[in-house]
Amino acid sequence: MKPIPTLPVRDGLAPSYFWLQPGHWRCMFDFLCERYAGVPPQAWRSRMQRGEVRNQHGEALQPDSPYRVGDCIFYYRELAQPEAVIPVQERILHLDEHLLVVDKPHFLPVIPGGRFVQETLLVRLKKTTGLEHLVPIHRLDRETAGVIVFSHRPETRGKYQSMFQQRTMRKVYEAIAPLRPELTLPLVHRSRMEEIPGQFFRMHEVSGEPNAETRISLIEARGEFGLYRLEPVTGRRHQLRVHMAGLGIPIVHDLFYPQPVPVGVADDLDRPLKLLARSLSFIDPLDQSPRQFDSMRVLQDAPAMPY
């Protein structure tokens, strides 16, 4: 069960939290410095002195506060370097008393993480809508554009989340990738996908019982490339990208598949991944009405550019 935050939403950012597990630490300062080795010790000392590290009782923790197993600690995520503005803009497609549906641009992360905090879709939307309880109910990669659904009513969130967990919704993507005349389409591609050892961010296909399934068809040919319709039956991380690469038709401007590209091109706005979450449809679990949301974005033709 998610605990009740004892720090308010600040500039659109809800506090992060974690539960203290058994360990050898004498005080909170020692624990934080060891757990978050990438954060300078003086940064934790400053946050604590400002009252920005609190437990579930609302107590402001100081550097010498004892480490108490079972406490829930709340804090604000901060970046060591100023955050660069991502010059892309999201578009709200739908808002009702339960859901917010958004057309996400390429390059914008959905939730805070790593080097992105304010420049994330979730934080931007909290600031522009004032919806404090906003939570995405499915995933969309930073590199992928298109339809994503958020819940802003905790009381009904579980019903919508279970819909995704049970795969009772239909997701349709579009992608631009090379043509392979010898490939018979449409087809259903099934395989077993697992993380690549030592590369937690990448997946690969291995032998074994399939755990990923994608329906692939060609919408139209565009010279040496094609516009494809991709319909994932399952929801493995990077599933569409791995399956397309595995078929020898990697999605244009994919940074990870079939091989990762050199560091430094991930933010090149002239090379968006040619993958779009085109539509999402489902039967609303609250009133059984049919719902469908469609992206207003268009995948522009672009040749595969060498990295």
PDB file of C-alpha atoms in Angstrom, residues 199-306:
ATOM      1  CA  GLN A 199      22.602  -4.461 -19.931  1.00  0.00           C
ATOM      2  CA  PHE A 200      19.445  -3.904 -17.897  1.00  0.00           C
ATOM      3  CA  PHE A 201      18.083  -1.409 -20.436  1.00  0.00           C
ATOM      4  CA  ARG A 202      18.212  -3.818 -23.419  1.00  0.00           C
ATOM      5  CA  MET A 203      16.289  -6.967 -24.219  1.00  0.00           C
ATOM      6  CA  HIS A 204      16.954  -9.820 -26.632  1.00  0.00           C
ATOM      7  CA  GLU A 205      15.217 -12.879 -28.038  1.00  0.00           C
ATOM      8  CA  VAL A 206      16.266 -16.262 -26.670  1.00  0.00           C
ATOM      9  CA  SER A 207      15.138 -19.837 -27.131  1.00  0.00           C
ATOM     10  CA  GLY A 208      12.306 -21.085 -24.963  1.00  0.00           C
ATOM     11  CA  GLU A 209       8.587 -20.698 -24.409  1.00  0.00           C
ATOM     12  CA  PRO A 210       7.379 -17.459 -26.069  1.00  0.00           C
ATOM     13  CA  ASN A 211       6.401 -14.658 -23.698  1.00  0.00           C
ATOM     14  CA  ALA A 212       6.015 -11.871 -26.286  1.00  0.00           C
ATOM     15  CA  GLU A 213       3.659 -11.612 -29.255  1.00  0.00           C
ATOM     16  CA  THR A 214       3.222  -8.880 -31.879  1.00  0.00           C
ATOM     17  CA  ARG A 215       0.969  -8.651 -34.939  1.00  0.00           C
ATOM     18  CA  ILE A 216       2.730  -6.866 -37.813  1.00  0.00           C
ATOM     19  CA  SER A 217       1.270  -5.617 -41.089  1.00  0.00           C
ATOM     20  CA  LEU A 218       2.313  -3.193 -43.807  1.00  0.00           C
ATOM     21  CA  ILE A 219       0.150  -0.093 -44.233  1.00  0.00           C
ATOM     22  CA  GLU A 220       2.004   1.240 -47.278  1.00  0.00           C
ATOM     23  CA  ALA A 221       5.362   1.205 -49.018  1.00  0.00           C
ATOM     24  CA  ARG A 222       7.384   4.427 -49.068  1.00  0.00           C
ATOM     25  CA  GLY A 223      10.312   3.822 -51.359  1.00  0.00           C
ATOM     26  CA  GLU A 224      12.849   1.617 -49.581  1.00  0.00           C
ATOM     27  CA  PHE A 225      10.894   1.952 -46.362  1.00  0.00           C
ATOM     28  CA  GLY A 226       7.442   1.016 -45.214  1.00  0.00           C
ATOM     29  CA  LEU A 227       4.846   2.325 -42.793  1.00  0.00           C
ATOM     30  CA  TYR A 228       3.953  -0.606 -40.546  1.00  0.00           C
ATOM     31  CA  ARG A 229       1.072  -1.273 -38.153  1.00  0.00           C
ATOM     32  CA  LEU A 230       2.200  -3.007 -34.958  1.00  0.00           C
ATOM     33  CA  GLU A 231      -0.263  -4.526 -32.505  1.00  0.00           C
ATOM     34  CA  PRO A 232       1.349  -5.901 -29.339  1.00  0.00           C
ATOM     35  CA  VAL A 233      -0.583  -8.712 -27.671  1.00  0.00           C
ATOM     36  CA  THR A 234       1.824  -8.734 -24.733  1.00  0.00           C
ATOM     37  CA  GLY A 235       3.667  -5.825 -23.144  1.00  0.00           C
ATOM     38  CA  ARG A 236       7.346  -6.678 -22.726  1.00  0.00           C
ATOM     39  CA  ARG A 237       9.850  -3.847 -22.440  1.00  0.00           C
ATOM     40  CA  HIS A 238      11.028  -2.727 -25.915  1.00  0.00           C
ATOM     41  CA  GLN A 239       8.943  -5.538 -27.428  1.00  0.00           C
ATOM     42  CA  LEU A 240       8.127  -3.808 -30.707  1.00  0.00           C
ATOM     43  CA  ARG A 241      11.677  -2.637 -31.208  1.00  0.00           C
ATOM     44  CA  VAL A 242      13.165  -6.073 -30.496  1.00  0.00           C
ATOM     45  CA  HIS A 243      10.667  -7.886 -32.723  1.00  0.00           C
ATOM     46  CA  MET A 244      11.171  -5.540 -35.660  1.00  0.00           C
ATOM     47  CA  ALA A 245      14.952  -5.767 -35.360  1.00  0.00           C
ATOM     48  CA  GLY A 246      14.701  -9.544 -35.041  1.00  0.00           C
ATOM     49  CA  LEU A 247      12.829  -9.683 -38.347  1.00  0.00           C
ATOM     50  CA  GLY A 248      15.569  -7.680 -40.044  1.00  0.00           C
ATOM     51  CA  ILE A 249      13.494  -4.495 -40.280  1.00  0.00           C
ATOM     52  CA  PRO A 250      14.701  -2.348 -37.356  1.00  0.00           C
ATOM     53  CA  ILE A 251      12.694   0.807 -36.702  1.00  0.00           C
ATOM     54  CA  VAL A 252      14.342   3.898 -38.175  1.00  0.00           C
ATOM     55  CA  HIS A 253      16.542   5.789 -35.680  1.00  0.00           C
ATOM     56  CA  ASP A 254      16.393   3.098 -33.000  1.00  0.00           C
ATOM     57  CA  LEU A 255      19.232   3.808 -30.551  1.00  0.00           C
ATOM     58  CA  PHE A 256      19.260   0.338 -28.977  1.00  0.00           C
ATOM     59  CA  TYR A 257      18.401  -2.262 -31.635  1.00  0.00           C
ATOM     60  CA  PRO A 258      19.793  -4.205 -33.293  1.00  0.00           C
ATOM     61  CA  GLN A 259      22.907  -2.676 -31.678  1.00  0.00           C
ATOM     62  CA  PRO A 260      23.269   0.327 -29.333  1.00  0.00           C
ATOM     63  CA  VAL A 261      24.612   3.466 -30.944  1.00  0.00           C
ATOM     64  CA  PRO A 262      27.419   5.649 -29.503  1.00  0.00           C
ATOM     65  CA  VAL A 263      26.601   7.885 -26.563  1.00  0.00           C
ATOM     66  CA  GLY A 264      25.756  11.447 -27.529  1.00  0.00           C
ATOM     67  CA  VAL A 265      22.994  11.104 -30.115  1.00  0.00           C
ATOM     68  CA  ALA A 266      20.076  10.336 -27.807  1.00  0.00           C
ATOM     69  CA  ASP A 267      18.959  13.971 -27.753  1.00  0.00           C
ATOM     70  CA  ASP A 268      19.251  14.693 -31.480  1.00  0.00           C
ATOM     71  CA  LEU A 269      15.805  16.113 -32.234  1.00  0.00           C
ATOM     72  CA  ASP A 270      16.377  15.510 -35.960  1.00  0.00           C
ATOM     73  CA  ARG A 271      16.460  11.747 -35.356  1.00  0.00           C
ATOM     74  CA  PRO A 272      13.288  10.754 -33.504  1.00  0.00           C
ATOM     75  CA  LEU A 273      12.563   7.055 -33.231  1.00  0.00           C
ATOM     76  CA  LYS A 274       9.992   6.368 -35.944  1.00  0.00           C
ATOM     77  CA  LEU A 275       7.552   4.714 -33.553  1.00  0.00           C
ATOM     78  CA  LEU A 276       4.151   6.125 -32.647  1.00  0.00           C
ATOM     79  CA  ALA A 277       1.477   4.842 -30.254  1.00  0.00           C
ATOM     80  CA  ARG A 278      -1.312   5.551 -32.729  1.00  0.00           C
ATOM     81  CA  SER A 279      -4.399   4.493 -30.766  1.00  0.00           C
ATOM     82  CA  LEU A 280      -5.678   2.877 -27.591  1.00  0.00           C
ATOM     83  CA  SER A 281      -9.173   1.409 -27.235  1.00  0.00           C
ATOM     84  CA  PHE A 282     -10.981  -0.461 -24.476  1.00  0.00           C
ATOM     85  CA  ILE A 283     -14.301  -1.044 -22.753  1.00  0.00           C
ATOM     86  CA  ASP A 284     -14.472   1.311 -19.788  1.00  0.00           C
ATOM     87  CA  PRO A 285     -14.528  -0.811 -16.602  1.00  0.00           C
ATOM     88  CA  LEU A 286     -16.759   1.713 -14.819  1.00  0.00           C
ATOM     89  CA  ASP A 287     -19.703   2.052 -17.207  1.00  0.00           C
ATOM     90  CA  GLN A 288     -18.908  -0.511 -19.961  1.00  0.00           C
ATOM     91  CA  SER A 289     -18.828   2.190 -22.660  1.00  0.00           C
ATOM     92  CA  PRO A 290     -16.412   1.802 -25.625  1.00  0.00           C
ATOM     93  CA  ARG A 291     -13.473   4.224 -25.485  1.00  0.00           C
ATOM     94  CA  GLN A 292     -10.904   5.018 -28.151  1.00  0.00           C
ATOM     95  CA  PHE A 293      -8.170   7.636 -28.186  1.00  0.00           C
ATOM     96  CA  ASP A 294      -6.064   8.472 -31.239  1.00  0.00           C
ATOM     97  CA  SER A 295      -2.812  10.365 -31.612  1.00  0.00           C
ATOM     98  CA  MET A 296      -2.874  13.480 -33.763  1.00  0.00           C
ATOM     99  CA  ARG A 297       0.805  13.085 -34.618  1.00  0.00           C
ATOM    100  CA  VAL A 298       2.150  11.865 -37.959  1.00  0.00           C
ATOM    101  CA  LEU A 299       5.349   9.918 -38.571  1.00  0.00           C
ATOM    102  CA  GLN A 300       7.231  11.972 -41.109  1.00  0.00           C
ATOM    103  CA  ASP A 301       9.258  10.129 -43.733  1.00  0.00           C
ATOM    104  CA  ALA A 302      12.977  10.189 -43.094  1.00  0.00           C
ATOM    105  CA  PRO A 303      15.781   7.993 -44.413  1.00  0.00           C
ATOM    106  CA  ALA A 304      17.756   5.978 -41.929  1.00  0.00           C
ATOM    107  CA  MET A 305      20.591   8.323 -40.951  1.00  0.00           C
ATOM    108  CA  PRO A 306      23.981   6.776 -40.068  1.00  0.00           C
TER     109      PRO A 306
END
